[in-house]
PDB file of C-alpha atoms and ligand atoms in Angstrom:
ATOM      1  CA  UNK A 243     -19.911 150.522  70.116  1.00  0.00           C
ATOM      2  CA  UNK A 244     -19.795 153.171  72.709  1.00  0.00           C
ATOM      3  CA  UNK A 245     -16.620 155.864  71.933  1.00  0.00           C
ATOM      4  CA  UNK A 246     -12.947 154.664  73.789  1.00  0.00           C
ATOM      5  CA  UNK A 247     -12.415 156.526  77.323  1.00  0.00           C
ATOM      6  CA  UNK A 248      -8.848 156.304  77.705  1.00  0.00           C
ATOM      7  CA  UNK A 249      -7.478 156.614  81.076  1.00  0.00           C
ATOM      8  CA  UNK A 250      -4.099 157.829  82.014  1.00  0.00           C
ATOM      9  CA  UNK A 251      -2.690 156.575  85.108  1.00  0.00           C
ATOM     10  CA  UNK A 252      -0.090 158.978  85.809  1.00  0.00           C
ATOM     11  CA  UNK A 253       2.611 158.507  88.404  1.00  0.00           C
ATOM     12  CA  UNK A 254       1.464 155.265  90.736  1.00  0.00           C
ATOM     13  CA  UNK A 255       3.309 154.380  94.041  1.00  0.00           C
ATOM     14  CA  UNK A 256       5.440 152.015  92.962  1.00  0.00           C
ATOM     15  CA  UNK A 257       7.611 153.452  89.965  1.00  0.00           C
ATOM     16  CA  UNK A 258      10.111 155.711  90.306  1.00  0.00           C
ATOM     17  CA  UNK A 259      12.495 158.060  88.495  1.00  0.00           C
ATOM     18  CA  UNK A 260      15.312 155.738  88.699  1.00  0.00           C
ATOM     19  CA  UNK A 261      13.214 153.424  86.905  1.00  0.00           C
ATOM     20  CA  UNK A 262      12.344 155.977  84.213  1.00  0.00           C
ATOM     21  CA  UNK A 263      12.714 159.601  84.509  1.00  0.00           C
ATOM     22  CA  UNK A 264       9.309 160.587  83.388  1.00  0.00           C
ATOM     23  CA  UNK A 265       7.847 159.361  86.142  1.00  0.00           C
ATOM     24  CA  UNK A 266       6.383 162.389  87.515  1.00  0.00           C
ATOM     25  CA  UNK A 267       6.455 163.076  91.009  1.00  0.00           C
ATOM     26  CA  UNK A 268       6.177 166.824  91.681  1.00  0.00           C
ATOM     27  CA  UNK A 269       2.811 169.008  91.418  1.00  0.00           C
ATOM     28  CA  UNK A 270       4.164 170.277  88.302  1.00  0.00           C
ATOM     29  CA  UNK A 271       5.761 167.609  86.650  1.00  0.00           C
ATOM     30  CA  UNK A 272       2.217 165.676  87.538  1.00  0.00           C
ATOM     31  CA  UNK A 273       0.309 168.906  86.152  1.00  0.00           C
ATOM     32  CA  UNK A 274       2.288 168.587  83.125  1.00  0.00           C
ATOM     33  CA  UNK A 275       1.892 165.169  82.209  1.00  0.00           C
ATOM     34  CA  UNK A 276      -1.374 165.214  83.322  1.00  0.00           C
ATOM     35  CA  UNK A 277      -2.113 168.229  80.527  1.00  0.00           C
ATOM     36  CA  UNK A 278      -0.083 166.110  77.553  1.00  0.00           C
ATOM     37  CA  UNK A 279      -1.865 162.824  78.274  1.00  0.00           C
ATOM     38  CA  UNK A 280      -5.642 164.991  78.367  1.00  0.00           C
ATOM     39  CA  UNK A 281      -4.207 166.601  75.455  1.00  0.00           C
ATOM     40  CA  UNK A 282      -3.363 163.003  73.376  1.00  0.00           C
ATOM     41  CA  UNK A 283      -6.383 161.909  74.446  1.00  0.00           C
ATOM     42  CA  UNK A 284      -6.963 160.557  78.025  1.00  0.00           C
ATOM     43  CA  UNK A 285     -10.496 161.715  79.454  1.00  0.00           C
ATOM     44  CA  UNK A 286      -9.593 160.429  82.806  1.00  0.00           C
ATOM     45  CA  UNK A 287      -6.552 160.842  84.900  1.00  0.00           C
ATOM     46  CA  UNK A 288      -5.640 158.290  87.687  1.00  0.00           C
ATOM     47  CA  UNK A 289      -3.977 159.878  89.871  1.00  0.00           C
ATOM     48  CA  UNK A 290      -1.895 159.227  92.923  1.00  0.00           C
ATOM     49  CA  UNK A 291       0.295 161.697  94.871  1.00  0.00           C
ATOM     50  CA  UNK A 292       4.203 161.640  95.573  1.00  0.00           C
ATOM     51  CA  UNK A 293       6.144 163.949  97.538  1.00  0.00           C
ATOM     52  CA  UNK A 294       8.890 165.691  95.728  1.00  0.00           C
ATOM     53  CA  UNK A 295      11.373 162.690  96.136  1.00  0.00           C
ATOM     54  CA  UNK A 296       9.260 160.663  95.066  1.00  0.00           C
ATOM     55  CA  UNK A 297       7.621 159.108  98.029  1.00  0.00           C
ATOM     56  CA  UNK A 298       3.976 157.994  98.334  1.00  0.00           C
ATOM     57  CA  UNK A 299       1.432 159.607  99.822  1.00  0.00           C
ATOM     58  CA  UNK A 300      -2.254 160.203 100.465  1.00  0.00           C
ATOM     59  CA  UNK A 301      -1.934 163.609 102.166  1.00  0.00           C
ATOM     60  CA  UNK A 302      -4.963 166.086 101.854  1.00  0.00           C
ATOM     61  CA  UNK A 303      -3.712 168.885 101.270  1.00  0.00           C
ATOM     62  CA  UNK A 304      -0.714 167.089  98.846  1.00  0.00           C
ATOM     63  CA  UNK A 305      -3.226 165.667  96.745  1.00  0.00           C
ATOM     64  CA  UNK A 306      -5.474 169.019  96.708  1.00  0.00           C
ATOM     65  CA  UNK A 307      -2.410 171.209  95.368  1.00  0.00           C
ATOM     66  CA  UNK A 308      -1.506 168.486  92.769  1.00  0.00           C
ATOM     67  CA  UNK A 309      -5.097 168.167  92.026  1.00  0.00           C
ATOM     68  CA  UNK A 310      -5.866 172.182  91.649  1.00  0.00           C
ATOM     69  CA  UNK A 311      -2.755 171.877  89.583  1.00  0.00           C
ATOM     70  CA  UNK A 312      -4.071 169.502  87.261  1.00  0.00           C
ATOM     71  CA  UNK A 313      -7.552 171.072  87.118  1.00  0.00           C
ATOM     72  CA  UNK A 314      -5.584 174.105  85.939  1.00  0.00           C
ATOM     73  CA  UNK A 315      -4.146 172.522  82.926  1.00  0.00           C
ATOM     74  CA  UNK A 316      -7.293 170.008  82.279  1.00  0.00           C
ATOM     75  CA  UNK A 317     -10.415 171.886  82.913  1.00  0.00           C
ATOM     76  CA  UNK A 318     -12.707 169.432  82.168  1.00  0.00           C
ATOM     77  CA  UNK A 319     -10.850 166.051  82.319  1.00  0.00           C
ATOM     78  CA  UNK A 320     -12.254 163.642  84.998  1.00  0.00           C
ATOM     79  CA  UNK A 321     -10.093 163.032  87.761  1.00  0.00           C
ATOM     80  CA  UNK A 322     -10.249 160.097  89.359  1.00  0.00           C
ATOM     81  CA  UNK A 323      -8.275 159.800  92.861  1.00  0.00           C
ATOM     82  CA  UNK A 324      -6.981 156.317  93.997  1.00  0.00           C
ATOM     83  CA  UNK A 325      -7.829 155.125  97.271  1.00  0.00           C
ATOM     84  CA  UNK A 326      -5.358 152.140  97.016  1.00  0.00           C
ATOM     85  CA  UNK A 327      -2.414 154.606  97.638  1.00  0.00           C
ATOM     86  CA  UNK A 328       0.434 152.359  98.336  1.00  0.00           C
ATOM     87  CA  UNK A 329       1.029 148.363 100.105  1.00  0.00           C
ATOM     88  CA  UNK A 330       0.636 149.005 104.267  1.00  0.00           C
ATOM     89  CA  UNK A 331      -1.613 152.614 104.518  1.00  0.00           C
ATOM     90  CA  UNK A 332      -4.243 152.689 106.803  1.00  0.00           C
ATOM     91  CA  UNK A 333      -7.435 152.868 105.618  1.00  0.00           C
ATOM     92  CA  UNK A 334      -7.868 156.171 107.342  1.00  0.00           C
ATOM     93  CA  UNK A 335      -4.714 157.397 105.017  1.00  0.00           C
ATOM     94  CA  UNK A 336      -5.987 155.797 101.854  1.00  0.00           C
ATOM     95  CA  UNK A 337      -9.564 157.646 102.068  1.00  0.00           C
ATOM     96  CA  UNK A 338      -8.296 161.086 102.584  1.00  0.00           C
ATOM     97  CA  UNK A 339      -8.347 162.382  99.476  1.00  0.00           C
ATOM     98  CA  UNK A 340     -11.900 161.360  99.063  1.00  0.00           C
ATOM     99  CA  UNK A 341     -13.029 164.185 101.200  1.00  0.00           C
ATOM    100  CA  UNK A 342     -12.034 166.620  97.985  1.00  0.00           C
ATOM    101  CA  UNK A 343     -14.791 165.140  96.480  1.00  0.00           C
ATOM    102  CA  UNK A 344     -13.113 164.475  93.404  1.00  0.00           C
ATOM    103  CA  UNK A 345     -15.528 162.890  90.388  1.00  0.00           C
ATOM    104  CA  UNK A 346     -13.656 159.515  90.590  1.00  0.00           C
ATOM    105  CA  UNK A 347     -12.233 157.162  93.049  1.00  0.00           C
ATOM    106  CA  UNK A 348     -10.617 153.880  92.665  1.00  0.00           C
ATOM    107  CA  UNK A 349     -12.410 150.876  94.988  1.00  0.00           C
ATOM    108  CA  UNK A 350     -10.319 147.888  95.271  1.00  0.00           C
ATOM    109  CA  UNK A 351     -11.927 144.882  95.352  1.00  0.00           C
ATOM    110  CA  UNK A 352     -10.260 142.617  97.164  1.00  0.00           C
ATOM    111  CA  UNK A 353      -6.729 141.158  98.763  1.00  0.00           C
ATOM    112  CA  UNK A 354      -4.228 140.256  96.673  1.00  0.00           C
ATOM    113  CA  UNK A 355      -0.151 139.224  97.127  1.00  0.00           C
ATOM    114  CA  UNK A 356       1.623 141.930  95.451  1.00  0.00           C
ATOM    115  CA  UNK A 357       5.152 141.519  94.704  1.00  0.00           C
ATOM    116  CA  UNK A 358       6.294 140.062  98.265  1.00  0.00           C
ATOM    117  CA  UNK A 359       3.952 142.238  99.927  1.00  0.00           C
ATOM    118  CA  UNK A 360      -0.007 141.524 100.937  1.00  0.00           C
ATOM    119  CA  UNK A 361      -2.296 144.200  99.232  1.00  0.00           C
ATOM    120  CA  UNK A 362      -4.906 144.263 102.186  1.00  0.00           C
ATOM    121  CA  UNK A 363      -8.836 144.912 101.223  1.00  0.00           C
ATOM    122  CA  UNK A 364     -10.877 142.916 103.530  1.00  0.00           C
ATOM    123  CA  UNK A 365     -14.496 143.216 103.028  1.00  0.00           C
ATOM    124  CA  UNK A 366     -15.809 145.470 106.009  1.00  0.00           C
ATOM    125  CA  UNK A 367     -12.958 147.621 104.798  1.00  0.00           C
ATOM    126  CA  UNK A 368     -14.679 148.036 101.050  1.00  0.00           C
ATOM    127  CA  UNK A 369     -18.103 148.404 103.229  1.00  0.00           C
ATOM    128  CA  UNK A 370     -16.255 151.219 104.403  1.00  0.00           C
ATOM    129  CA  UNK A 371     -14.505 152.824 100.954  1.00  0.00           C
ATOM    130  CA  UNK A 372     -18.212 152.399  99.418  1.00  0.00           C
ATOM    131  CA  UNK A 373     -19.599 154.057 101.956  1.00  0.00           C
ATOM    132  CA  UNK A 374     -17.449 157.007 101.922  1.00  0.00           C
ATOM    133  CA  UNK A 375     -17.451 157.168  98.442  1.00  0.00           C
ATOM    134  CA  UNK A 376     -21.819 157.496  98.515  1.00  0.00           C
ATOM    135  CA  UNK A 377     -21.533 159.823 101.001  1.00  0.00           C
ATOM    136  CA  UNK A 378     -19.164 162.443  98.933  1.00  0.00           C
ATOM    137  CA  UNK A 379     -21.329 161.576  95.871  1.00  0.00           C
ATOM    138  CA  UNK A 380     -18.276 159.888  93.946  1.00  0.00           C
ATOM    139  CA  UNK A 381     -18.304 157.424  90.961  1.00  0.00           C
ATOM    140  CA  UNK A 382     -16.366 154.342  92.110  1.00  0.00           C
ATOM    141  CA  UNK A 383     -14.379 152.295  89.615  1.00  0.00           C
ATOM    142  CA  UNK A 384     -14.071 148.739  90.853  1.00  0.00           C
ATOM    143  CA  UNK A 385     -10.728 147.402  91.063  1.00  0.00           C
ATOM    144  CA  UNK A 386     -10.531 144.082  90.336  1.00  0.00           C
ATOM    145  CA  UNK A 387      -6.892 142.085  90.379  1.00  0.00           C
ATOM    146  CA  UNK A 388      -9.007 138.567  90.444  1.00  0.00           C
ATOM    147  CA  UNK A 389     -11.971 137.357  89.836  1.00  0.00           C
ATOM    148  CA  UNK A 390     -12.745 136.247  93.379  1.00  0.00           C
ATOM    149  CA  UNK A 391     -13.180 140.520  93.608  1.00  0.00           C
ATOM    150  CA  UNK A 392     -15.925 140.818  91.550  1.00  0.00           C
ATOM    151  CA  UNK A 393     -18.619 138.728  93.913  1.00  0.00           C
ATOM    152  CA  UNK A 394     -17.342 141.100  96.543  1.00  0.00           C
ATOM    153  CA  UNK A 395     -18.561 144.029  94.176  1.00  0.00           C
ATOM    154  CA  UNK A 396     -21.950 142.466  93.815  1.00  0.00           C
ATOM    155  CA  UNK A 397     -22.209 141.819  97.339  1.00  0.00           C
ATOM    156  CA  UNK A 398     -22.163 145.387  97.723  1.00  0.00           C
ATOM    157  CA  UNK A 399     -24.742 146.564  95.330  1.00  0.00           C
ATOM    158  CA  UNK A 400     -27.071 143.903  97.015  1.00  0.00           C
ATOM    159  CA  UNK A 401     -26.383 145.890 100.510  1.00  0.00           C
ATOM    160  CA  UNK A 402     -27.288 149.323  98.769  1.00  0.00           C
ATOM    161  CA  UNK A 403     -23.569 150.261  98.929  1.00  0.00           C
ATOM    162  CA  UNK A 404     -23.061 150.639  95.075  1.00  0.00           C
ATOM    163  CA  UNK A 405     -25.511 151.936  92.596  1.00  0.00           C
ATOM    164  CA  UNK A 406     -25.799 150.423  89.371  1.00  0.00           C
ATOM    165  CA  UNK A 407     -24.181 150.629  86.462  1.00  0.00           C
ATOM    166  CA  UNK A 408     -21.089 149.751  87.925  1.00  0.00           C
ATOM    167  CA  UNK A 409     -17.813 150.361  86.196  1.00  0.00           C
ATOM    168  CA  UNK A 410     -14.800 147.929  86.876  1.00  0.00           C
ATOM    169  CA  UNK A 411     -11.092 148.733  85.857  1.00  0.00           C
ATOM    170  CA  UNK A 412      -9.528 144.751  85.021  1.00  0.00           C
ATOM    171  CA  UNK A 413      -6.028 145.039  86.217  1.00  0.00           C
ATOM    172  CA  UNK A 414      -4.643 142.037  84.413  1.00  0.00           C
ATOM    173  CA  UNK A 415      -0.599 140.503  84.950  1.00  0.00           C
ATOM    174  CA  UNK A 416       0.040 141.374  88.579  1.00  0.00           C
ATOM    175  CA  UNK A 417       2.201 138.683  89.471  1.00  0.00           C
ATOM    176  CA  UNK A 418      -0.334 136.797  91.781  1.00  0.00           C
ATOM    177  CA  UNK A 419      -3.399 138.229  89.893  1.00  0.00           C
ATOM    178  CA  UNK A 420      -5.384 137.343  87.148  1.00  0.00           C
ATOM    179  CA  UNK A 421      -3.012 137.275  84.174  1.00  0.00           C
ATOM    180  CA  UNK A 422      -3.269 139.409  80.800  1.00  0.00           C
ATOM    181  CA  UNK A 423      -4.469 136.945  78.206  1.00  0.00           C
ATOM    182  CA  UNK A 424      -7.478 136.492  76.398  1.00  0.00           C
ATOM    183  CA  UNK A 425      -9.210 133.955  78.024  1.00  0.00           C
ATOM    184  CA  UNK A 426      -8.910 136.013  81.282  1.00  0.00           C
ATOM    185  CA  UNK A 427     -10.548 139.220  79.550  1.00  0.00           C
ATOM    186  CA  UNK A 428     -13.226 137.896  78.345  1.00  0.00           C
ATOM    187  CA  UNK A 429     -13.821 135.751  81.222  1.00  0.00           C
ATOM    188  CA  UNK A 430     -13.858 138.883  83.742  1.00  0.00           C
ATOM    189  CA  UNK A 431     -16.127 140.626  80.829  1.00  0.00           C
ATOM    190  CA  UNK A 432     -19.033 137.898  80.802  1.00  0.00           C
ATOM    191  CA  UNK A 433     -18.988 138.126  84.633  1.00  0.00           C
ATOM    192  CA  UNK A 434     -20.098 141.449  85.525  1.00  0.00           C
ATOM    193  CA  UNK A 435     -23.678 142.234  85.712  1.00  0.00           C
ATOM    194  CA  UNK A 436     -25.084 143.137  82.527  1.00  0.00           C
ATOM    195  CA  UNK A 437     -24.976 146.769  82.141  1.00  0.00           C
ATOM    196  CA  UNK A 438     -21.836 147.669  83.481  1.00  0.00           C
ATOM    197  CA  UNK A 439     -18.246 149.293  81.833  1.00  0.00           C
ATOM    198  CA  UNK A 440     -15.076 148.190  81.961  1.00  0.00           C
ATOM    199  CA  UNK A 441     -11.427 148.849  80.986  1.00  0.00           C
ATOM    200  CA  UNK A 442      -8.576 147.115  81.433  1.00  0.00           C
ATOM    201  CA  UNK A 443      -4.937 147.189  82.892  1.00  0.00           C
ATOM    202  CA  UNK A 444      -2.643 145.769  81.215  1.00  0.00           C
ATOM    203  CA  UNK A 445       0.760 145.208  83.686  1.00  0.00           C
ATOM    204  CA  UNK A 446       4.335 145.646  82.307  1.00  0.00           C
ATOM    205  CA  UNK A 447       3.915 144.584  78.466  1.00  0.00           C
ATOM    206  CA  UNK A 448       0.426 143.308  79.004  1.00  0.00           C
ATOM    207  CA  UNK A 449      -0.260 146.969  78.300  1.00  0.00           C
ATOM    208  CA  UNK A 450      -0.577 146.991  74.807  1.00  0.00           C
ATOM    209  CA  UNK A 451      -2.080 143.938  73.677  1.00  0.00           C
ATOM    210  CA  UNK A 452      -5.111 144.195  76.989  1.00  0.00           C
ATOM    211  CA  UNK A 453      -5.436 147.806  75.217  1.00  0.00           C
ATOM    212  CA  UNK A 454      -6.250 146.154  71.932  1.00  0.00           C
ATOM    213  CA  UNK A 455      -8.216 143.860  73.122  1.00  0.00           C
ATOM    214  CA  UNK A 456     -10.770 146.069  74.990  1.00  0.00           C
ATOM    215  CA  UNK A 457     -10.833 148.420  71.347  1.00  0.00           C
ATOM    216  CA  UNK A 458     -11.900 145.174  70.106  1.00  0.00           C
ATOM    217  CA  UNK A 459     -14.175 143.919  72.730  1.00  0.00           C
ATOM    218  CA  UNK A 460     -16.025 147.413  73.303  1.00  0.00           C
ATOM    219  CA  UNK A 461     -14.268 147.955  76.457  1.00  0.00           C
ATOM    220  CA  UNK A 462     -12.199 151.187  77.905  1.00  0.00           C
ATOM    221  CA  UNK A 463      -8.424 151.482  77.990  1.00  0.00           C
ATOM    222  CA  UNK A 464      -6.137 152.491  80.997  1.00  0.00           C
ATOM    223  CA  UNK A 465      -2.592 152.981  79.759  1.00  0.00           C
ATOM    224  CA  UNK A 466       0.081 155.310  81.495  1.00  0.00           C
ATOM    225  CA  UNK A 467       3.589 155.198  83.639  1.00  0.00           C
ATOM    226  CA  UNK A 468       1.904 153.523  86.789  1.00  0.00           C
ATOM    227  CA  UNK A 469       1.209 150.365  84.911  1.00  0.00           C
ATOM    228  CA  UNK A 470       4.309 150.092  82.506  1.00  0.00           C
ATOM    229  CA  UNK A 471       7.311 152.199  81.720  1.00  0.00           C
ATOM    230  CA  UNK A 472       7.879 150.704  78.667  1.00  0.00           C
ATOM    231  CA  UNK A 473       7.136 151.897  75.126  1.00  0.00           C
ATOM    232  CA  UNK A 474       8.738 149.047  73.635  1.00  0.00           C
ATOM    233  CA  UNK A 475      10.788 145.927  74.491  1.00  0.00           C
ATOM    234  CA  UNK A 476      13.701 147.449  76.332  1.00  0.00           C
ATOM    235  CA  UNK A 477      12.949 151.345  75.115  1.00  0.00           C
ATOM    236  CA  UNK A 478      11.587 153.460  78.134  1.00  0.00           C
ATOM    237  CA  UNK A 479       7.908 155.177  77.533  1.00  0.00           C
ATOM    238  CA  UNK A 480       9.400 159.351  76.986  1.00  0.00           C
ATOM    239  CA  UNK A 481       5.862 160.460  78.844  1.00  0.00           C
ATOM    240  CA  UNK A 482       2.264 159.285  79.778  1.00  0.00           C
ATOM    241  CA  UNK A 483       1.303 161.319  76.550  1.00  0.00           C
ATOM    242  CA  UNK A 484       3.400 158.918  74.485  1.00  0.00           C
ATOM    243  CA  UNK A 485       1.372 155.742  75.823  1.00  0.00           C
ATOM    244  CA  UNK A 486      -1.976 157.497  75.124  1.00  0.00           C
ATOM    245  CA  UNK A 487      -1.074 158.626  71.589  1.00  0.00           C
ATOM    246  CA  UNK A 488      -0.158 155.132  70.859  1.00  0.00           C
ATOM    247  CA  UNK A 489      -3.767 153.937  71.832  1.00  0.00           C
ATOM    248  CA  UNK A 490      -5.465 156.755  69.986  1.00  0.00           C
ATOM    249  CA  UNK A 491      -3.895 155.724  66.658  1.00  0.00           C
ATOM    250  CA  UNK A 492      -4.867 151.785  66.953  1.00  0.00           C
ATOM    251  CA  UNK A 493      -8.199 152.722  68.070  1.00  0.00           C
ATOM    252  CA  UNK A 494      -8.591 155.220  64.845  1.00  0.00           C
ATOM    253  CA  UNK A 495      -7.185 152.541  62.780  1.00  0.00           C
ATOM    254  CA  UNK A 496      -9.858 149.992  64.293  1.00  0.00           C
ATOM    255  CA  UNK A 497     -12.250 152.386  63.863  1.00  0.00           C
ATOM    256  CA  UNK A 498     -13.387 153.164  67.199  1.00  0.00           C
ATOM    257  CA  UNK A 499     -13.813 156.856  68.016  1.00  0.00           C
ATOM    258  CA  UNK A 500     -11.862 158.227  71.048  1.00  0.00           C
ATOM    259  CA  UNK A 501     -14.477 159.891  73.883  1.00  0.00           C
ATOM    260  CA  UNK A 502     -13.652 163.417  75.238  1.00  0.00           C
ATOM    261  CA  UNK A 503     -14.097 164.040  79.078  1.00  0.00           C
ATOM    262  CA  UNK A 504     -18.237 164.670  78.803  1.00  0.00           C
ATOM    263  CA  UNK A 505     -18.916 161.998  76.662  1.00  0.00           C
ATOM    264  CA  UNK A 506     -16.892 159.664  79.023  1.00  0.00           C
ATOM    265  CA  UNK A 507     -18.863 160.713  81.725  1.00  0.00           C
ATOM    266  CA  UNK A 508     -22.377 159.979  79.805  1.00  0.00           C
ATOM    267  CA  UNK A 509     -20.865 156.743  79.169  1.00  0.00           C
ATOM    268  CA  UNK A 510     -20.274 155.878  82.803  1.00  0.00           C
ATOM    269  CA  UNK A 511     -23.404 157.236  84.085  1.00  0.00           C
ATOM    270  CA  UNK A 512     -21.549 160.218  86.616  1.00  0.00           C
ATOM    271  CA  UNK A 513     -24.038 162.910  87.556  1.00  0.00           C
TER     272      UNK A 513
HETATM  273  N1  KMH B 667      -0.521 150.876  94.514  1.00  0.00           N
HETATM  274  C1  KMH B 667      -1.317 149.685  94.653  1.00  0.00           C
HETATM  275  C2  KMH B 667      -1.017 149.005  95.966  1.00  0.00           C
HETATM  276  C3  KMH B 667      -5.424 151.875  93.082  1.00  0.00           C
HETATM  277  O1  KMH B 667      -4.919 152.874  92.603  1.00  0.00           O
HETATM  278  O2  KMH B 667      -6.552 151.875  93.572  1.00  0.00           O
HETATM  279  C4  KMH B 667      -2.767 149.932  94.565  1.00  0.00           C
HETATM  280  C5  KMH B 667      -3.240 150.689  93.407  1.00  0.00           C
HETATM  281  C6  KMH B 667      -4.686 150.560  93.106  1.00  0.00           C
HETATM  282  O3  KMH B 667      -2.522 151.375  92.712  1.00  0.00           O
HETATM  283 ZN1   ZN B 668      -3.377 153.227  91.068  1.00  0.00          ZN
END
């Protein structure tokens, strides 16, 4: 098996302080839990941008501060911008920070209902977002809240719009989505074209259990405060760094060796 890239998804656009206070919103309270997640582990950082109180946003130059920020702390850790941002941008607003030409950006695949909101990804839009994201030269990861989403990937490798290997991020137990079992893994696993990577998503306390799963299955982790702000039942996560040293343990115990940044980016194929 292939060593364990562990992503860190840092901050998200739908947590907050209130929720847990390690949430990190600022560029450097997201600089510093950027550097203690790389530091625990995490060769890739998910990253969306908040302004200081906490609200979403896809700004340029906001995301290019926290991102020079993080770069500071985490020379060589892949960074991997979303382009999902947060329920009712623009398209326009979601692929801004694309033109920083960061390594990584997230692609999602489809529509979904999202809490009592309508995540909207039509397909010309993701004809766009692949587009963009061949023209700056950046690694997409695919991702997929249903299975429904990952036709709409291969669609777009047959129109020359993603290059294969593809890598798909499984975001399993959004109310709506797929849910975080078993059966759903290894369902989404056997039904992406042979050759590509995954890791999976784990909502809420799916985090955990998804995580051991893909050490099991030979698939990549994401873990981190976007996804879940729990450590345990009732117990709040302390940091991002906390999450990831949890993963790094199991995956020890199991035996599977934990990638650093260059070795995560062999694995995914990024130039
Ligand atoms: N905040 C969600 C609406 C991504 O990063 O690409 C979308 C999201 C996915 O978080
Ligand atoms: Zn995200």
């Amino acid at each position: 098996m292939e060593k364990l890239i562990i992503t860190c998804a840092l901050t998200g656009a739908e947590v907050t302080k209130e929720q847990n206070p390690a949430v990190p919103y600022t560029a450097e309270e997201m600089a510093q839990s950027a550097y203690e997640a790389y530091i625990a582990g995490a060769s890739i950082l998910h990253i969306h941008v908040r302004e200081d109180d906490g609200t979403p946003t896809q700004n340029k130059e906001r995301f290019k501060v926290i991102l020079d920020a993080i770069r500071q702390k985490c020379p060589d850790a892949i960074l991997q911008v979303t382009t999902g941002g947060a329920v009712g941008m623009s398209d326009e607003e979601r692929l801004a920070p694309v033109k920083l030409r960061p390594e990584m950006a997230t692609l999602d695949a489809g529509t979904i209902n999202f809490g009592d909101e309508v995540f909207v990804n039509s397909f010309p839009s993701l004809i766009n977002f692949a587009k963009k994201m061949k023209e700056f030269n950046i690694k997409p990861e695919i991702e997929v809240f249903d299975r429904g989403m990952i036709e709409n990937a291969k669609r777009l490798v047959k129109m020359g719009l993603l290059d294969t290997p593809l890598h798909f991020d499984f975001v399993l137990g959004v109310p709506s989505g797929m849910p975080a079992d078993i059966d759903s893994l290894t369902y989404m696993v056997r039904s992406i074209p042979e050759g590509s990577t995954w890791t999976v998503a784990g909502i809420g306390r799916h985090q955990l259990p998804m995580a051991i799963f893909a050490i099991l299955l030979g698939g990549h982790v994401r873990v981190g405060l976007e996804d879940n702000i729990y450590y345990n039942k009732g117990e709040l996560a302390k940091s991002n760094a906390q999450l990831v040293e949890r993963v790094v343990r199991i995956a020890k115990e199991l035996g599977r060796d934990v990638a650093t940044p260059n070795e995560a980016r062999r694995i995914l194929n990024i130039k």
